Short mmCIF file of C-alpha atoms in Angstrom, two decimals:
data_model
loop_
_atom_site.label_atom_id
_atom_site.label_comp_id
_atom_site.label_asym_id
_atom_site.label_seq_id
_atom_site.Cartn_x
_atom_site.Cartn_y
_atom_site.Cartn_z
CA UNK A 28 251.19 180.87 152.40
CA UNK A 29 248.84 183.52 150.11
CA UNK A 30 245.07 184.02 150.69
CA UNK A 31 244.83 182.50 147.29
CA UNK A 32 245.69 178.63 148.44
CA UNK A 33 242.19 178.84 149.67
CA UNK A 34 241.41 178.57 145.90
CA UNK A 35 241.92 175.10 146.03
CA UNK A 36 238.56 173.19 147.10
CA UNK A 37 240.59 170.59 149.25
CA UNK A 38 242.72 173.14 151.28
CA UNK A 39 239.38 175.17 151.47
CA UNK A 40 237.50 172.52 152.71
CA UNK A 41 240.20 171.19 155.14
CA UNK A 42 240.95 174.57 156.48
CA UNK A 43 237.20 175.54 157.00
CA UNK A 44 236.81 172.36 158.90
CA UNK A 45 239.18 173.03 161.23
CA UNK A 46 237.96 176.85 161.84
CA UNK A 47 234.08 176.46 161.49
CA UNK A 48 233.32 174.74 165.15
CA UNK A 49 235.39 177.48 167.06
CA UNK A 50 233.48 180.03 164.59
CA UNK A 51 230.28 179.02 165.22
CA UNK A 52 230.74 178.90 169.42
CA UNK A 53 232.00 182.35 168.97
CA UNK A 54 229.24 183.13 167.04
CA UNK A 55 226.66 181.69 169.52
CA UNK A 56 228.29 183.60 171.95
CA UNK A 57 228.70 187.05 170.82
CA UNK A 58 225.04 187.01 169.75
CA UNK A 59 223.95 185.87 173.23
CA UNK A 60 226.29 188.06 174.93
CA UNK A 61 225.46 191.39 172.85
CA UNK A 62 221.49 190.43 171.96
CA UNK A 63 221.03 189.37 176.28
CA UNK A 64 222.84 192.64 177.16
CA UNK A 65 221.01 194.64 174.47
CA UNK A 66 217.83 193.31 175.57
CA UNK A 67 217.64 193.36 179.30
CA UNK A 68 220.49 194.98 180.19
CA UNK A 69 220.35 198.67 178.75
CA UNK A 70 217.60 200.75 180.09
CA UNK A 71 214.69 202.09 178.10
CA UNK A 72 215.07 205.09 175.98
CA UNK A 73 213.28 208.43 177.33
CA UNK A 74 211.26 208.95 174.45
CA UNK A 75 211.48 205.64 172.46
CA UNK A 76 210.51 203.32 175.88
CA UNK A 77 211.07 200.11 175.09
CA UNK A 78 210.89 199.69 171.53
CA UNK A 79 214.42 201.21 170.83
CA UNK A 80 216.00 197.59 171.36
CA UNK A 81 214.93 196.62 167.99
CA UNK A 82 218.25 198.82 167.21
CA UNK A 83 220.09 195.54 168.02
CA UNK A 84 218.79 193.65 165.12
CA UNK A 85 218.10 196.32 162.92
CA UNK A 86 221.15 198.28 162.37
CA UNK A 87 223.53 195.09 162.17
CA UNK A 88 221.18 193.21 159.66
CA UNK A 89 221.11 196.73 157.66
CA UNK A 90 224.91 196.89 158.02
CA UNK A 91 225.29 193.37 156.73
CA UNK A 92 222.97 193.56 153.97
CA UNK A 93 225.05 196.11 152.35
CA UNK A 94 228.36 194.44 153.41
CA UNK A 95 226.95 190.82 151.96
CA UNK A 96 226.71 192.32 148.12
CA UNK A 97 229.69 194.00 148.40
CA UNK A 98 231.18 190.75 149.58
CA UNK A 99 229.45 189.29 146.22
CA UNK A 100 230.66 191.63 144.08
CA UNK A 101 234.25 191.00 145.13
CA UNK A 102 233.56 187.40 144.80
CA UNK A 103 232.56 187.96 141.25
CA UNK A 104 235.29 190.12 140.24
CA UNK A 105 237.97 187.25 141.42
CA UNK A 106 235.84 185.02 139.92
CA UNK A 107 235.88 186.29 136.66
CA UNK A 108 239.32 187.35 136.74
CA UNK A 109 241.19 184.78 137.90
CA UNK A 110 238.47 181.81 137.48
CA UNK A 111 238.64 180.32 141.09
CA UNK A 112 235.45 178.41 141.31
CA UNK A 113 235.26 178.48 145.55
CA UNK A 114 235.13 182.43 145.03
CA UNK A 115 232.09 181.77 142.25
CA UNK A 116 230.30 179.06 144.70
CA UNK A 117 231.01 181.82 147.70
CA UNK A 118 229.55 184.57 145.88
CA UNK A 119 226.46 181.93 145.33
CA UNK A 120 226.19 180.70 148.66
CA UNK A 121 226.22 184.26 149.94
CA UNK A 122 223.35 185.56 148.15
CA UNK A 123 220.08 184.10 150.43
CA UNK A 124 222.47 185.50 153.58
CA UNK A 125 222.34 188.57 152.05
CA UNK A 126 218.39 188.78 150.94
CA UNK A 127 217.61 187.44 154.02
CA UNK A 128 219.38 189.94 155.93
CA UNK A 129 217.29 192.30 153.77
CA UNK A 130 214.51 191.24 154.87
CA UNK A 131 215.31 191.20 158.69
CA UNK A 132 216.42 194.78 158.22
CA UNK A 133 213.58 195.82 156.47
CA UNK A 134 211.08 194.03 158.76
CA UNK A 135 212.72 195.52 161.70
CA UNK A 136 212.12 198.88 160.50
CA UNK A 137 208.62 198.22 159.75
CA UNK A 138 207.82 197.11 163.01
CA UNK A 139 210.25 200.17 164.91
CA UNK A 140 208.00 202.77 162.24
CA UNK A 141 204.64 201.97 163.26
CA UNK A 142 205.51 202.96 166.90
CA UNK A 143 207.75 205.79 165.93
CA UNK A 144 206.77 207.34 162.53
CA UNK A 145 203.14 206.06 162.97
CA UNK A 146 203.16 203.69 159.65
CA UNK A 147 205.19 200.48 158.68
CA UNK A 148 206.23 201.69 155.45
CA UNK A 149 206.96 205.32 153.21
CA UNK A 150 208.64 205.95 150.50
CA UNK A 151 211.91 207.07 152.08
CA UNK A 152 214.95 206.89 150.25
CA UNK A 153 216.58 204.56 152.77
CA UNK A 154 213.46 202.51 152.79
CA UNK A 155 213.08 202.50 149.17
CA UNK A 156 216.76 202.13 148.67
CA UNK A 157 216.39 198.91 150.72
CA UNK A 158 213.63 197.13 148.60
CA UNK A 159 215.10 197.65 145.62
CA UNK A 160 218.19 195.94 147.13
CA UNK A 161 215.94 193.02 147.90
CA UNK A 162 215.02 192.89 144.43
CA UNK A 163 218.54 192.89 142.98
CA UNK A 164 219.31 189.80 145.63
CA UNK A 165 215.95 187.89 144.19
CA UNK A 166 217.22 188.70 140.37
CA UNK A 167 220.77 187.62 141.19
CA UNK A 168 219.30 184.39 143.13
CA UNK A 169 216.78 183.62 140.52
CA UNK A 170 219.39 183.81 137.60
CA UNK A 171 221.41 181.34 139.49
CA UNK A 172 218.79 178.92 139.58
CA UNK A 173 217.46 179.08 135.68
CA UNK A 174 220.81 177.90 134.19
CA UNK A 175 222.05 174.58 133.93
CA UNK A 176 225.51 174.92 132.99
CA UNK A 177 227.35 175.70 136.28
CA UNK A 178 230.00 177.64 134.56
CA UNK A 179 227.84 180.03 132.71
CA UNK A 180 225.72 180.77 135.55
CA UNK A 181 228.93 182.23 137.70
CA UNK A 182 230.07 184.03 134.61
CA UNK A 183 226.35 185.51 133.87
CA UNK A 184 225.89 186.34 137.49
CA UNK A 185 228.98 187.93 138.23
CA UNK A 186 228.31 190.30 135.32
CA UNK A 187 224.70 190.78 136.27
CA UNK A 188 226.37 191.36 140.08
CA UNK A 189 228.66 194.42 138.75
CA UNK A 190 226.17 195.71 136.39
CA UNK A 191 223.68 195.31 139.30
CA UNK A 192 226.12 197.34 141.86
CA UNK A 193 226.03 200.06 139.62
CA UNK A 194 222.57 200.48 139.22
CA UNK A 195 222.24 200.25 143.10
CA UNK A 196 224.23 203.39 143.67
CA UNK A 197 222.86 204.96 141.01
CA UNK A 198 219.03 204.25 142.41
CA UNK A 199 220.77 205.04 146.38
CA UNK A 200 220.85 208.91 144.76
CA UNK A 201 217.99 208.83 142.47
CA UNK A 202 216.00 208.04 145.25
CA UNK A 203 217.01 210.61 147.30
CA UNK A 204 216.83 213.01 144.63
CA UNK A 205 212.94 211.78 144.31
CA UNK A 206 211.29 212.00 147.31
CA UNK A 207 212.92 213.71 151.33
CA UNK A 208 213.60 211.38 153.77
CA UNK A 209 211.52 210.32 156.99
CA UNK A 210 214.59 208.15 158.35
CA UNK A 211 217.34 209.31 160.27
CA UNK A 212 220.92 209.94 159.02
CA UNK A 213 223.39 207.71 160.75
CA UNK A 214 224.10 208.12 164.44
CA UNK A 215 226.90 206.67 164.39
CA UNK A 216 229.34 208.65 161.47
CA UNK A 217 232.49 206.49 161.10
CA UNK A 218 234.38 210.13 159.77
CA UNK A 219 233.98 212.49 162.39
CA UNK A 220 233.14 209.92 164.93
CA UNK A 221 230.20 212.71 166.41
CA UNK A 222 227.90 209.91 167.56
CA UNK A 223 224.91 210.62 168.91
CA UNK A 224 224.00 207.35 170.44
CA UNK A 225 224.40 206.92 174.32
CA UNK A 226 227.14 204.62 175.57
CA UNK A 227 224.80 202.80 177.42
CA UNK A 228 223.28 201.52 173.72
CA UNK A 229 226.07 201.55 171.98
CA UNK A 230 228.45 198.85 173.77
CA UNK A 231 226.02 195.92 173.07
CA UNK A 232 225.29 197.48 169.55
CA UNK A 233 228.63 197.40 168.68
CA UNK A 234 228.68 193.45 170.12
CA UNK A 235 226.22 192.94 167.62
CA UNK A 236 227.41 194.27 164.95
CA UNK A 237 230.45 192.05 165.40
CA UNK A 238 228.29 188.94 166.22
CA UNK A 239 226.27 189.79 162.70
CA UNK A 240 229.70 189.36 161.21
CA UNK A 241 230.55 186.60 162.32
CA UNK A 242 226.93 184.78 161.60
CA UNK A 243 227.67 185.82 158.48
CA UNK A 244 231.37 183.95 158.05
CA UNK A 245 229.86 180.92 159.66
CA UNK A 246 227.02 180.78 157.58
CA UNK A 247 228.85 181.58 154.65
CA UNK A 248 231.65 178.67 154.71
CA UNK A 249 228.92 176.60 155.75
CA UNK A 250 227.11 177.55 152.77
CA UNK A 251 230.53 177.35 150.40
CA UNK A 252 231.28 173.85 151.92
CA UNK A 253 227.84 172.43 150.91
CA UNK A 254 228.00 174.14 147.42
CA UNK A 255 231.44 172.67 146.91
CA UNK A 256 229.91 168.80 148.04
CA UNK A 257 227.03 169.91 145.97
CA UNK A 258 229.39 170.29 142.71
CA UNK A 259 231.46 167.35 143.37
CA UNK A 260 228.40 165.37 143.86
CA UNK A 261 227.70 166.67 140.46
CA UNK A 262 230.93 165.56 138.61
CA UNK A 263 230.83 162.11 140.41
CA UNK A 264 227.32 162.00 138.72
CA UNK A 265 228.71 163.23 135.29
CA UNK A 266 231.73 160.67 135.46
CA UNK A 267 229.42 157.96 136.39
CA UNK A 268 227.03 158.42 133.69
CA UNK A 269 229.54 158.65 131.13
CA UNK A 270 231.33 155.20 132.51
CA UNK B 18 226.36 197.32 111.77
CA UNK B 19 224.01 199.33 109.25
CA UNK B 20 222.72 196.24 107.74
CA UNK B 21 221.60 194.21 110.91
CA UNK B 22 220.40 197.48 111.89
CA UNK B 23 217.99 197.55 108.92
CA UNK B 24 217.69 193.89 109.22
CA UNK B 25 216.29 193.83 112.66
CA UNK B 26 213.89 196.79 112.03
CA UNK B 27 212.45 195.35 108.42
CA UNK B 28 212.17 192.26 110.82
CA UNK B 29 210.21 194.13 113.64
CA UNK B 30 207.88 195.92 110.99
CA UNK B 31 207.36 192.72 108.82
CA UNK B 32 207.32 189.75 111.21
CA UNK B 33 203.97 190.71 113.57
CA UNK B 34 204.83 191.51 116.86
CA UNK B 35 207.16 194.22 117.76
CA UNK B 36 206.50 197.45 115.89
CA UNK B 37 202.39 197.78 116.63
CA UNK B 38 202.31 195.51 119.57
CA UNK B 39 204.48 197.75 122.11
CA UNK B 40 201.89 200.55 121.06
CA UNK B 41 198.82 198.86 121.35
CA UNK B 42 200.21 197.72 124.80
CA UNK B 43 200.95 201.30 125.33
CA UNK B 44 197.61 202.50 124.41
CA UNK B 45 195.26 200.01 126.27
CA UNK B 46 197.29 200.77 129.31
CA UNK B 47 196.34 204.18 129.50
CA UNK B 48 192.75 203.23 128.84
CA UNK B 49 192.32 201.00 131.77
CA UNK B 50 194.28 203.10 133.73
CA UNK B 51 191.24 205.79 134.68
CA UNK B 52 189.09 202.55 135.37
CA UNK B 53 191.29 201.63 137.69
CA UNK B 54 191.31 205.24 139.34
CA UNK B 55 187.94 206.85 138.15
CA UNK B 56 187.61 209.35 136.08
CA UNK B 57 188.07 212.14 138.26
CA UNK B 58 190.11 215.05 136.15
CA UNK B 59 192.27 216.46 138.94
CA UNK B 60 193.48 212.22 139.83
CA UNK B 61 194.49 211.95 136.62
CA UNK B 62 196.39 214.88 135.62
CA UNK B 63 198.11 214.21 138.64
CA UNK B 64 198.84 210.47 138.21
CA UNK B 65 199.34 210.78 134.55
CA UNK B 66 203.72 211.48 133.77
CA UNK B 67 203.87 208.39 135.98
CA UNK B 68 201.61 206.18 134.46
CA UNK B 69 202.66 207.49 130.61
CA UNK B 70 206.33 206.88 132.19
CA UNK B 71 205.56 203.01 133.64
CA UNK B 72 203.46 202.57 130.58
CA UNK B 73 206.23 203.35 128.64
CA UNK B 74 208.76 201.40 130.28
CA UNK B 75 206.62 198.28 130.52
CA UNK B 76 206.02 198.68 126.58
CA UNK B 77 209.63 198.53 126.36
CA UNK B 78 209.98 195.53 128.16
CA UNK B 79 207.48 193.81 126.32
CA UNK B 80 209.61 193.49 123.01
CA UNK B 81 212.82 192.83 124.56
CA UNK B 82 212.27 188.90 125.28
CA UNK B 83 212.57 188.56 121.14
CA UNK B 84 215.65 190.69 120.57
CA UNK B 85 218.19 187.82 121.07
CA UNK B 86 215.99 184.75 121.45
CA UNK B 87 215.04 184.38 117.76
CA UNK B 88 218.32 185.05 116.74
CA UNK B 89 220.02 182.83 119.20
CA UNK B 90 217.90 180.00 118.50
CA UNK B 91 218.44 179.61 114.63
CA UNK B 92 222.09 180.49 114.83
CA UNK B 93 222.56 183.63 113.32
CA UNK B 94 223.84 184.89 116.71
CA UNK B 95 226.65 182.34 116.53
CA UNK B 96 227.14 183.83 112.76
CA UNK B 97 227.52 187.25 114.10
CA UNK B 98 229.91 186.41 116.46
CA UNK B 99 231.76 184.88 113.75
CA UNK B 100 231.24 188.43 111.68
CA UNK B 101 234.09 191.25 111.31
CA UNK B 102 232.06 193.55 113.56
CA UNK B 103 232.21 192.97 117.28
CA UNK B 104 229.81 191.98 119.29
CA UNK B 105 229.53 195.04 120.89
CA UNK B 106 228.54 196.59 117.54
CA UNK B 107 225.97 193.66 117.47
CA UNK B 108 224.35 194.84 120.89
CA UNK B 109 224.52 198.53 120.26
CA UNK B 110 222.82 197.55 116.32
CA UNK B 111 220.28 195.56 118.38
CA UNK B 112 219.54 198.14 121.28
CA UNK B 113 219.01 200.78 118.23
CA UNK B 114 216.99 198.83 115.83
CA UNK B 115 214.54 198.37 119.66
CA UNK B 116 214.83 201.64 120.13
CA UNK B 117 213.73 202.99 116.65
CA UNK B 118 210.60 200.66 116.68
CA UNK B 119 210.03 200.75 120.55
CA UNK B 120 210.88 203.71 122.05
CA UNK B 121 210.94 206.43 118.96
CA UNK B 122 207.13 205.48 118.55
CA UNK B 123 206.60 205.83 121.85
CA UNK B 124 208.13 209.16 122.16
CA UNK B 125 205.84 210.43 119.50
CA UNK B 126 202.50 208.89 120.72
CA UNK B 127 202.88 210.11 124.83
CA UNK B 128 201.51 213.54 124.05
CA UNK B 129 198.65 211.90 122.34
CA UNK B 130 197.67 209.70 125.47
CA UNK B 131 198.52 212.58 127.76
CA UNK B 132 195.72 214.27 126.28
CA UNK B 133 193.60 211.21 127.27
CA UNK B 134 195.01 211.53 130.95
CA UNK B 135 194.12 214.71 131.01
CA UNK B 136 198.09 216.35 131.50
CA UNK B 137 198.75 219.61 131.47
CA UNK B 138 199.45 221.29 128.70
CA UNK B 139 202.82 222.59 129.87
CA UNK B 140 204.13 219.27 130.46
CA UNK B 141 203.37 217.48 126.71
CA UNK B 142 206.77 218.90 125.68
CA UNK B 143 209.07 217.90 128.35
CA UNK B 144 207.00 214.05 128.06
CA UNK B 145 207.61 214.17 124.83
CA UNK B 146 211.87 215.16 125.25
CA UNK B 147 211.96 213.05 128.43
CA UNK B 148 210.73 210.03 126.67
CA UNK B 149 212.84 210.44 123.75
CA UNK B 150 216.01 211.09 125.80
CA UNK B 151 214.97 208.23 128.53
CA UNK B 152 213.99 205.43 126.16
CA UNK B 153 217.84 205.29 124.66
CA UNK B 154 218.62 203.84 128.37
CA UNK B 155 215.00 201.50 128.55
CA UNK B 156 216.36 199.78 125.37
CA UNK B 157 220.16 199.24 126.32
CA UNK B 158 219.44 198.13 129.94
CA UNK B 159 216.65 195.85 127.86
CA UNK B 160 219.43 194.56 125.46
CA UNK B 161 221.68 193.43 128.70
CA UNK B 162 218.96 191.91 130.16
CA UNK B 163 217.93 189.71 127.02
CA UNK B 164 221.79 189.18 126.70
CA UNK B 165 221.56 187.92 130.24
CA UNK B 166 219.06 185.39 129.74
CA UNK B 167 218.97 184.58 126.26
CA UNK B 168 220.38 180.99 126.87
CA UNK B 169 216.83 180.33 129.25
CA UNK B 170 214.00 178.67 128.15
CA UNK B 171 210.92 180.76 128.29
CA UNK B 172 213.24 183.35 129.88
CA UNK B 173 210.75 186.41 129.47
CA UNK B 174 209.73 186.77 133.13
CA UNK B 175 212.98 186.10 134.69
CA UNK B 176 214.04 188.86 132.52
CA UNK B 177 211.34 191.41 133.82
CA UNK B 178 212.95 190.62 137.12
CA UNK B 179 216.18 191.43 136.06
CA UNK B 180 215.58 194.20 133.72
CA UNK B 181 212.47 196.46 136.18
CA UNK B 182 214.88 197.04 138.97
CA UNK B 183 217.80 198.12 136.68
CA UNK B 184 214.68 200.54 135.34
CA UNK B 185 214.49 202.47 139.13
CA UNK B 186 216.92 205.24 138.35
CA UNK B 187 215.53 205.93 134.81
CA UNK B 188 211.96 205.84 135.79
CA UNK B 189 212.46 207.90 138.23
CA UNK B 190 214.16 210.74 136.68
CA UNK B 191 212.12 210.71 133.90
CA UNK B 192 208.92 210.61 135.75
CA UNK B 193 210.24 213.52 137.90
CA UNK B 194 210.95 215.67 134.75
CA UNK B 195 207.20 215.32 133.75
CA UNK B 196 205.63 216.00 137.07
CA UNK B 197 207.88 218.99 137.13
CA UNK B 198 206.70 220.48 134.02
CA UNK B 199 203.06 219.35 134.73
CA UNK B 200 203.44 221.54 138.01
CA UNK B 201 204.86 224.48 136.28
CA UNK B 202 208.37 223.69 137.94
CA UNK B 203 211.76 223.84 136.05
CA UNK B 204 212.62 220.35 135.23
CA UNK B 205 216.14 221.08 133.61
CA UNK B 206 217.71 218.86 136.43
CA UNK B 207 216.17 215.78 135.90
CA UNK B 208 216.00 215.74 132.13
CA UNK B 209 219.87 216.63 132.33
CA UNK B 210 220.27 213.31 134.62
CA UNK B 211 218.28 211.50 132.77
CA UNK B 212 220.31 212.25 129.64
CA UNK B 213 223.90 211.81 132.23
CA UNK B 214 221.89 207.66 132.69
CA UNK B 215 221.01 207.44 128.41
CA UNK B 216 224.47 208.53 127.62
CA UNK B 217 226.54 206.35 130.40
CA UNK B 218 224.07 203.32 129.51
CA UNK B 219 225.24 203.70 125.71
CA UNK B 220 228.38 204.11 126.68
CA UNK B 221 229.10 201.38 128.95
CA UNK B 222 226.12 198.44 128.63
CA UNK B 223 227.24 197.28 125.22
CA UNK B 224 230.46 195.86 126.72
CA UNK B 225 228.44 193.90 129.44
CA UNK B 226 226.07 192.76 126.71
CA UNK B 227 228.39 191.63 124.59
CA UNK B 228 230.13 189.59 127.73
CA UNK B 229 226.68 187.82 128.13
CA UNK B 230 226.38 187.12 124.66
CA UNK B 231 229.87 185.16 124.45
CA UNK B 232 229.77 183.43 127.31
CA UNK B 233 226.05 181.89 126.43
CA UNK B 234 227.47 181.60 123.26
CA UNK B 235 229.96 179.26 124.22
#
């Protein structure tokens, strides 16, 4: 069996039947498990008191906000090369996940600056980096949702969603090159694995981070399951208006 | 190539619209702008290489919503998909014929408002080479976006959408090059990126443009 059976609506939808109850329990539970822990269970940071718990929203929203268009550029790539329309309708469904998570991320922040840096916003590349992000996910959604033909809207927003991922890296250095940054660097460097975040925070962190994941798969073929019903509701229309 | 190019401009001159209007738009921009912000000389010497740079890039925008539309909508887009050029040639024709009436002409009148905005005089020159090496980029990243939504009705503002944040990295380096000079800074580094964004934007867009174009085409 090859990922690519999952191409096929009915083996998608079967499949994702089967796997989307013990997803979403899982789901339910890592989040309790990691946002309980993170929440009453870790003490309070020396300098930050209380308000560094917002870390365990804030840094897995962040991480999947990044992860979700990177997700929908993939999507878009196999959509346009090998025309499977579950990876065009996944790509689609995955877009208010993402610009929501956006949001949450960028909300978080806002309300860990005005404690920390003393204002809910600057201009920090990060920051700004973020917004404009949010504005790619509102283009991408909103060209989705002017075009009528369902076919031309995956091809037009998978090419808008690789054009779009260029100009996001591209504005990730131009803003850096524009103004210094007030935001950290990451604490937690993958490469040289020098973290500089205490045990003690980062075991529930890293339960969220993998509970953020998995919200996001849930939601996701949640989201892909109702899109598919949503197109076959539209061809049973079609066919009976042509009858 | 060299007659839609000629084409499109005789078009933009003759028809109304395009050639004066980006201007105009240009022009009554910077005169509001110190109402907005009072008159205050110091304010606007320092605000003015970003307002002559959104000014600019907002005139830009302005004439992109009839690049394709017109064309698309009487059928002589189909007809030049059916031409011996491809439609790549078509969107890099288009982008130049917006770029000769848009951004040229906007180029050459900056300096001019600068004075109004009271900017340095150091700075009228790099405005003047940042705009002309930055605009290239405003009109191609324009062209994809019209490309993009040139099968919507009334598609202008879901193109500003599209097109503004595809602007960030332009605006921005441009902008930078200005305040640069207008602070008696070098501002080789920016005007060298900015050119590194015109050049891959030439380079590249068309091909995206042209993918838009065929598949509303279809």
């Amino acid at each position: 069996m090859s990922f690519w059976e999952f191409a096929n609506p009915k083996r998608f939808m079967d499949w994702t039947a089967k796997v989307l109850p013990a997803l979403s329990v899982l789901t339910i539970a890592s989040m309790a498990v990691g946002l309980i822990w993170g929440f009453f269970l870790t003490p309070d940071d020396l300098r930050q008191g209380s308000t560094v718990k917002i870390i365990y929203l804030h840094v897995p929203s962040a991480m999947m906000a990044i992860n979700i268009w990177i997700m929908m550029l993939l999507a878009s790539l196999v959509w346009l090369v090998r025309r499977h329309h579950v990876s065009a309708l996944a790509a689609r469904a995955a877009a208010p996940i993402g610009i929501a998570m956006t949001l949450v991320a960028l909300l978080t922040g806002a309300i860990w600056g005005q404690p920390m840096w003393g204002t809910y916003w600057a201009w920090d590349p990060r920051l700004t980096s973020f917004l404009i992000l949010f504005l790619f996910y509102l283009g991408y959604i909103a060209l989705w949702s002017a075009i009528e033909d369902p076919d031309a809207a995956a091809d037009l927003t998978s090419v808008l969603c690789i054009v779009g991922s260029v100009f996001a890296i591209l504005s990730r250095y131009a803003v850096r090159f524009w103004n210094q940054g007030l935001h950290q660097g990451t604490s937690i460097p993958v490469a040289t694995g020098e973290r500089t975040v205490s045990d003690v925070f980062f075991a529930p962190l890293l339960i969220c981070m993998a509970a953020f994941v998995l919200l996001f798969v849930t939601l996701l073929l949640m989201r892909t399951r109702t899109e598919i019903r949503n197109r076959r509701i539209r061809a049973l229309d079609l066919r009976s208006r042509n009858a | 190539m060299i007659a839609l190019l000629l084409r499109d401009i005789r078009l933009a001159i003759r028809a109304g619209g395009g050639f004066g209007l980006g201007l105009a738009f240009f022009l009554i921009l910077v005169v509001l702008v110190p109402f907005g912000v009072g008159p205050e000389t110091q304010v606007l010497a320092r605000i003015a290489p970003g307002i002559l740079w959104v000014g600019a890039m907002l005139a830009a925008l302005l004439t992109l919503d009839r690049l394709f539309a017109l064309d698309f909508e009487d059928g002589a887009l189909g007809l030049l998909a059916l031409a011996p050029i491809p439609l790549e040639t078509v969107a890099v024709a288009k982008a130049a014929a917006h770029w000769l009436t848009t951004g040229l002409p906007l180029a050459v009148a900056a300096p001019l408002l600068g004075l109004l905005l009271q900017l340095p005089s150091g700075a009228f020159v790099p405005l003047f080479v940042s705009l002309l090496v930055g605009t290239p980029a405003l009109s191609m990243i324009g062209t994809f976006g019209a490309g993009l939504t040139v099968g919507v009705k009334r598609g202008g503002l879901l193109m500003s959408l599209l097109v503004l944040p595809l602007y960030a990295p332009t605006l921005i380096f441009g902008a930078e090059a200005v305040r640069r000079a207008a602070d008696g800074l070098a501002y080789t580094t920016p005007l060298i990126l900015l050119g590194a964004i015109s050049l891959a934007c030439i380079a590249l867009l068309p091909f995206a443009t042209a993918a838009t174009l065929r598949i509303n085409l279809r």
